[in-house]
CSV table of C-alpha atoms in Angstrom, one decimal:
chain,number,residue,atom,x,y,z
A,1,MET,CA,5.0,-11.6,-8.0
A,2,PRO,CA,8.8,-12.5,-6.1
A,3,ASP,CA,8.7,-14.1,-3.1
A,4,THR,CA,9.2,-11.8,0.0
A,5,PRO,CA,12.4,-11.4,1.9
A,6,ALA,CA,11.9,-13.3,4.8
A,7,TYR,CA,12.6,-10.5,6.8
A,8,LEU,CA,9.8,-8.7,5.8
A,9,LYS,CA,7.6,-11.8,6.4
A,10,ASP,CA,5.5,-10.4,9.6
A,11,SER,CA,1.6,-12.1,9.2
A,12,ALA,CA,2.5,-14.6,11.5
A,13,GLN,CA,2.9,-11.8,14.4
A,14,LEU,CA,0.7,-10.0,13.5
A,15,LEU,CA,-2.6,-12.3,12.0
A,16,THR,CA,-5.3,-13.8,13.2
A,17,GLN,CA,-8.7,-15.0,11.9
A,18,ALA,CA,-9.5,-11.8,13.3
A,19,GLY,CA,-7.6,-9.4,10.7
A,20,PHE,CA,-4.4,-7.8,11.3
A,21,ALA,CA,-3.2,-6.1,14.2
A,22,THR,CA,-2.7,-2.4,13.6
A,23,CYS,CA,-0.2,0.1,16.2
A,24,GLN,CA,1.5,3.6,15.3
A,25,THR,CA,3.8,2.1,12.7
A,26,TRP,CA,2.4,1.7,9.3
A,27,TYR,CA,4.3,0.4,6.0
A,28,HIS,CA,4.6,1.8,2.4
A,29,GLY,CA,5.2,-0.3,-0.3
A,30,THR,CA,7.3,2.0,-2.9
A,31,ALA,CA,10.0,1.6,-5.8
A,32,SER,CA,13.5,2.4,-5.2
A,33,GLY,CA,13.3,5.5,-7.9
A,34,LEU,CA,11.1,6.8,-5.9
A,35,VAL,CA,12.8,6.6,-2.2
A,36,SER,CA,15.6,9.8,-2.2
A,37,SER,CA,12.7,11.9,-3.4
A,38,ILE,CA,10.4,10.7,-0.6
A,39,MET,CA,12.7,10.9,2.3
A,40,GLU,CA,13.2,14.6,1.7
A,41,GLN,CA,9.6,15.7,0.9
A,42,GLY,CA,7.9,12.9,2.5
A,43,LEU,CA,4.7,10.2,1.7
A,44,LYS,CA,2.7,13.4,-1.3
A,45,GLN,CA,-1.2,12.8,-1.9
A,46,SER,CA,-1.5,11.4,-5.5
A,47,GLY,CA,1.9,9.8,-5.1
A,48,ASP,CA,4.1,9.3,-8.1
A,49,SER,CA,4.0,12.5,-10.0
A,50,GLU,CA,6.6,11.0,-12.4
A,51,LEU,CA,4.4,8.4,-13.7
A,52,LYS,CA,0.8,10.3,-13.6
A,53,LEU,CA,2.5,13.1,-15.4
A,54,LYS,CA,3.7,10.5,-18.2
A,55,ALA,CA,0.7,8.6,-18.3
A,56,LYS,CA,-1.4,12.1,-18.4
A,57,SER,CA,1.3,12.2,-21.2
A,58,MET,CA,0.3,9.4,-23.2
A,59,ILE,CA,-3.6,10.0,-23.1
A,60,THR,CA,-3.7,13.6,-24.2
A,61,THR,CA,-1.4,12.1,-27.1
A,62,VAL,CA,-4.0,10.4,-28.9
A,63,GLY,CA,-7.2,12.7,-28.0
A,64,GLY,CA,-8.1,12.0,-24.9
A,65,SER,CA,-8.9,13.6,-21.4
A,66,VAL,CA,-7.6,13.6,-17.7
A,67,THR,CA,-9.8,14.6,-14.8
A,68,GLU,CA,-7.3,14.9,-11.6
A,69,HIS,CA,-7.9,14.3,-8.2
A,70,LYS,CA,-5.8,13.2,-5.0
A,71,GLU,CA,-5.1,10.1,-3.8
A,72,PRO,CA,-4.7,9.8,-0.3
A,73,VAL,CA,-1.3,8.2,0.6
A,74,PHE,CA,-1.9,4.6,0.7
A,75,LEU,CA,-1.0,2.3,3.9
A,76,THR,CA,-0.7,-0.9,5.4
A,77,GLN,CA,0.0,-2.2,9.4
A,78,SER,CA,1.9,-5.3,7.3
A,79,LYS,CA,5.3,-5.0,5.9
A,80,GLU,CA,3.9,-8.4,3.9
A,81,LEU,CA,2.2,-6.7,2.3
A,82,ALA,CA,3.1,-3.0,1.5
A,83,TYR,CA,6.3,-5.7,-0.5
A,84,PHE,CA,3.0,-6.7,-2.7
A,85,TRP,CA,2.3,-3.0,-3.8
A,86,ALA,CA,6.6,-2.0,-3.8
A,87,CYS,CA,6.6,-5.2,-6.6
A,88,ALA,CA,3.4,-3.4,-8.5
A,89,THR,CA,4.8,-0.1,-7.9
A,90,SER,CA,8.2,-0.9,-9.2
A,91,GLU,CA,7.0,-3.0,-12.1
A,92,ASN,CA,4.6,-0.1,-13.3
A,93,ARG,CA,8.0,2.5,-13.3
A,94,ASN,CA,10.0,0.1,-15.0
A,95,LYS,CA,7.4,-0.9,-18.1
A,96,PHE,CA,6.5,3.0,-18.1
A,97,PHE,CA,10.8,4.5,-18.1
A,98,ALA,CA,12.4,1.4,-18.6
A,99,LYS,CA,14.1,1.4,-15.3
A,100,ASP,CA,15.3,-1.4,-12.7
A,101,ASP,CA,14.0,0.2,-9.8
A,102,LYS,CA,13.2,-2.6,-6.9
A,103,PRO,CA,10.7,-3.1,-4.6
A,104,VAL,CA,11.5,-0.8,-1.6
A,105,VAL,CA,9.4,-0.8,2.0
A,106,LEU,CA,8.9,2.3,4.0
A,107,ALA,CA,8.4,2.3,7.5
A,108,ILE,CA,6.2,5.0,9.0
A,109,THR,CA,6.3,5.8,12.8
A,110,LEU,CA,3.6,8.4,13.7
A,111,PRO,CA,2.7,10.1,16.5
A,112,THR,CA,-1.0,9.7,18.5
A,113,GLU,CA,-2.5,12.5,16.8
A,114,VAL,CA,-0.9,11.4,13.5
A,115,ASN,CA,-1.9,7.8,14.0
A,116,GLU,CA,-5.5,9.2,14.8
A,117,THR,CA,-6.2,10.0,11.6
A,118,ILE,CA,-5.3,7.3,9.4
A,119,LYS,CA,-8.8,5.8,8.5
A,120,PRO,CA,-9.9,2.2,6.8
A,121,ASP,CA,-9.5,2.4,3.2
A,122,VAL,CA,-13.3,1.7,2.5
A,123,GLY,CA,-12.0,1.9,-1.6
A,124,ALA,CA,-10.4,-1.7,-1.5
A,125,ALA,CA,-14.6,-2.5,-2.0
A,126,ALA,CA,-13.8,-1.7,-6.0
A,127,VAL,CA,-11.6,-4.7,-5.7
A,128,ILE,CA,-13.7,-6.9,-3.9
A,129,LEU,CA,-16.4,-6.1,-6.3
A,130,ALA,CA,-13.7,-6.3,-9.5
A,131,GLY,CA,-12.9,-9.6,-8.1
A,132,GLY,CA,-9.4,-11.8,-9.9
A,133,ASN,CA,-7.7,-9.4,-8.2
A,134,ASP,CA,-3.7,-9.9,-7.7
A,135,TYR,CA,-3.7,-8.1,-3.6
A,136,LEU,CA,-6.5,-10.3,-3.3
A,137,ASP,CA,-5.2,-13.2,-4.5
A,138,GLU,CA,-1.8,-12.3,-1.9
A,139,LEU,CA,-3.9,-11.8,0.7
A,140,GLU,CA,-5.8,-15.4,0.3
A,141,SER,CA,-2.0,-17.3,0.1
A,142,ILE,CA,-0.4,-15.0,3.2
A,143,TYR,CA,-4.1,-16.2,5.0
A,144,LYS,CA,-3.3,-19.6,4.2
A,145,LYS,CA,0.4,-20.0,5.1
A,146,ASN,CA,-0.8,-18.3,8.9
A,147,ASN,CA,-3.2,-21.6,8.7
A,148,LEU,CA,-6.6,-19.4,8.5
A,149,THR,CA,-9.2,-18.9,6.8
A,150,ALA,CA,-9.1,-15.5,3.8
A,151,PRO,CA,-11.8,-13.3,4.3
A,152,LYS,CA,-14.9,-12.8,1.9
A,153,ILE,CA,-16.3,-9.5,2.7
A,154,ASN,CA,-19.5,-8.7,1.2
A,155,PRO,CA,-19.4,-4.6,0.5
A,156,ASN,CA,-22.9,-3.8,0.7
A,157,THR,CA,-23.1,-4.6,4.5
A,158,ALA,CA,-19.0,-4.6,5.6
A,159,ASP,CA,-18.1,-2.9,8.9
A,160,ARG,CA,-15.4,-0.3,7.5
A,161,MET,CA,-12.7,-1.3,9.9
A,162,GLU,CA,-13.0,-4.5,8.1
A,163,TYR,CA,-11.2,-3.3,5.4
A,164,LEU,CA,-8.3,-2.6,7.4
A,165,THR,CA,-8.3,-5.6,9.4
A,166,LEU,CA,-8.9,-8.6,7.4
A,167,LEU,CA,-8.0,-6.9,4.1
A,168,GLY,CA,-5.0,-4.6,5.8
A,169,MET,CA,-5.7,-1.6,3.7
A,170,ALA,CA,-5.9,1.5,5.1
A,171,TYR,CA,-4.6,5.1,4.4
A,172,SER,CA,-4.1,9.0,5.3
A,173,LYS,CA,-5.4,12.3,3.2
A,174,ASN,CA,-2.5,14.0,4.4
A,175,ASN,CA,0.7,14.0,3.2
A,176,ILE,CA,3.4,12.3,5.8
A,177,ALA,CA,6.6,14.4,7.0
A,178,ALA,CA,9.9,12.8,6.1
A,179,GLU,CA,10.3,12.7,9.8
A,180,TYR,CA,8.2,10.1,10.7
A,181,ILE,CA,9.7,7.5,7.6
A,182,LYS,CA,12.0,5.2,7.5
A,183,VAL,CA,13.2,2.6,5.0
A,184,VAL,CA,12.6,-1.3,6.4
A,185,SER,CA,16.2,-3.5,5.5
A,186,GLN,CA,17.9,-6.5,6.8
């Protein structure tokens, strides 16, 4: 993963041993090829429809089947963590479509009533159980850069808020309107 640009490094201000602070602004990492659509239509559940259609086509071509389900809109309270996901999204799109998408971080500032619907992403338990994950490695690096010890979460006993505070993983079950979204730039 490329180094996080300086203007996106916010862990020194957000991170303590208790985890990442939260406010009414959330961040979402995406690819440059999706930004115009997001700025027009907002962030939609199930994400990159073009990539999902391409993957479905590939799977059905070889005789497989795909069960479709709605994924939430994934968010984090850190620009630095959103950049990790932006790099992953760009890399996936570049592989599938032979494009040159760049990582983009979006800021989402929500009104109080919408902000209250954001939930900790306990689906991250699967990431922890699988182990050896790039996200967990990046998270550990961020904690270490801030002279903190990376959290060790037991998915069997963890409080759901630990996924938000310690891992910086949240989601919205609802689409997020474009009016709440801005591109983070220098």
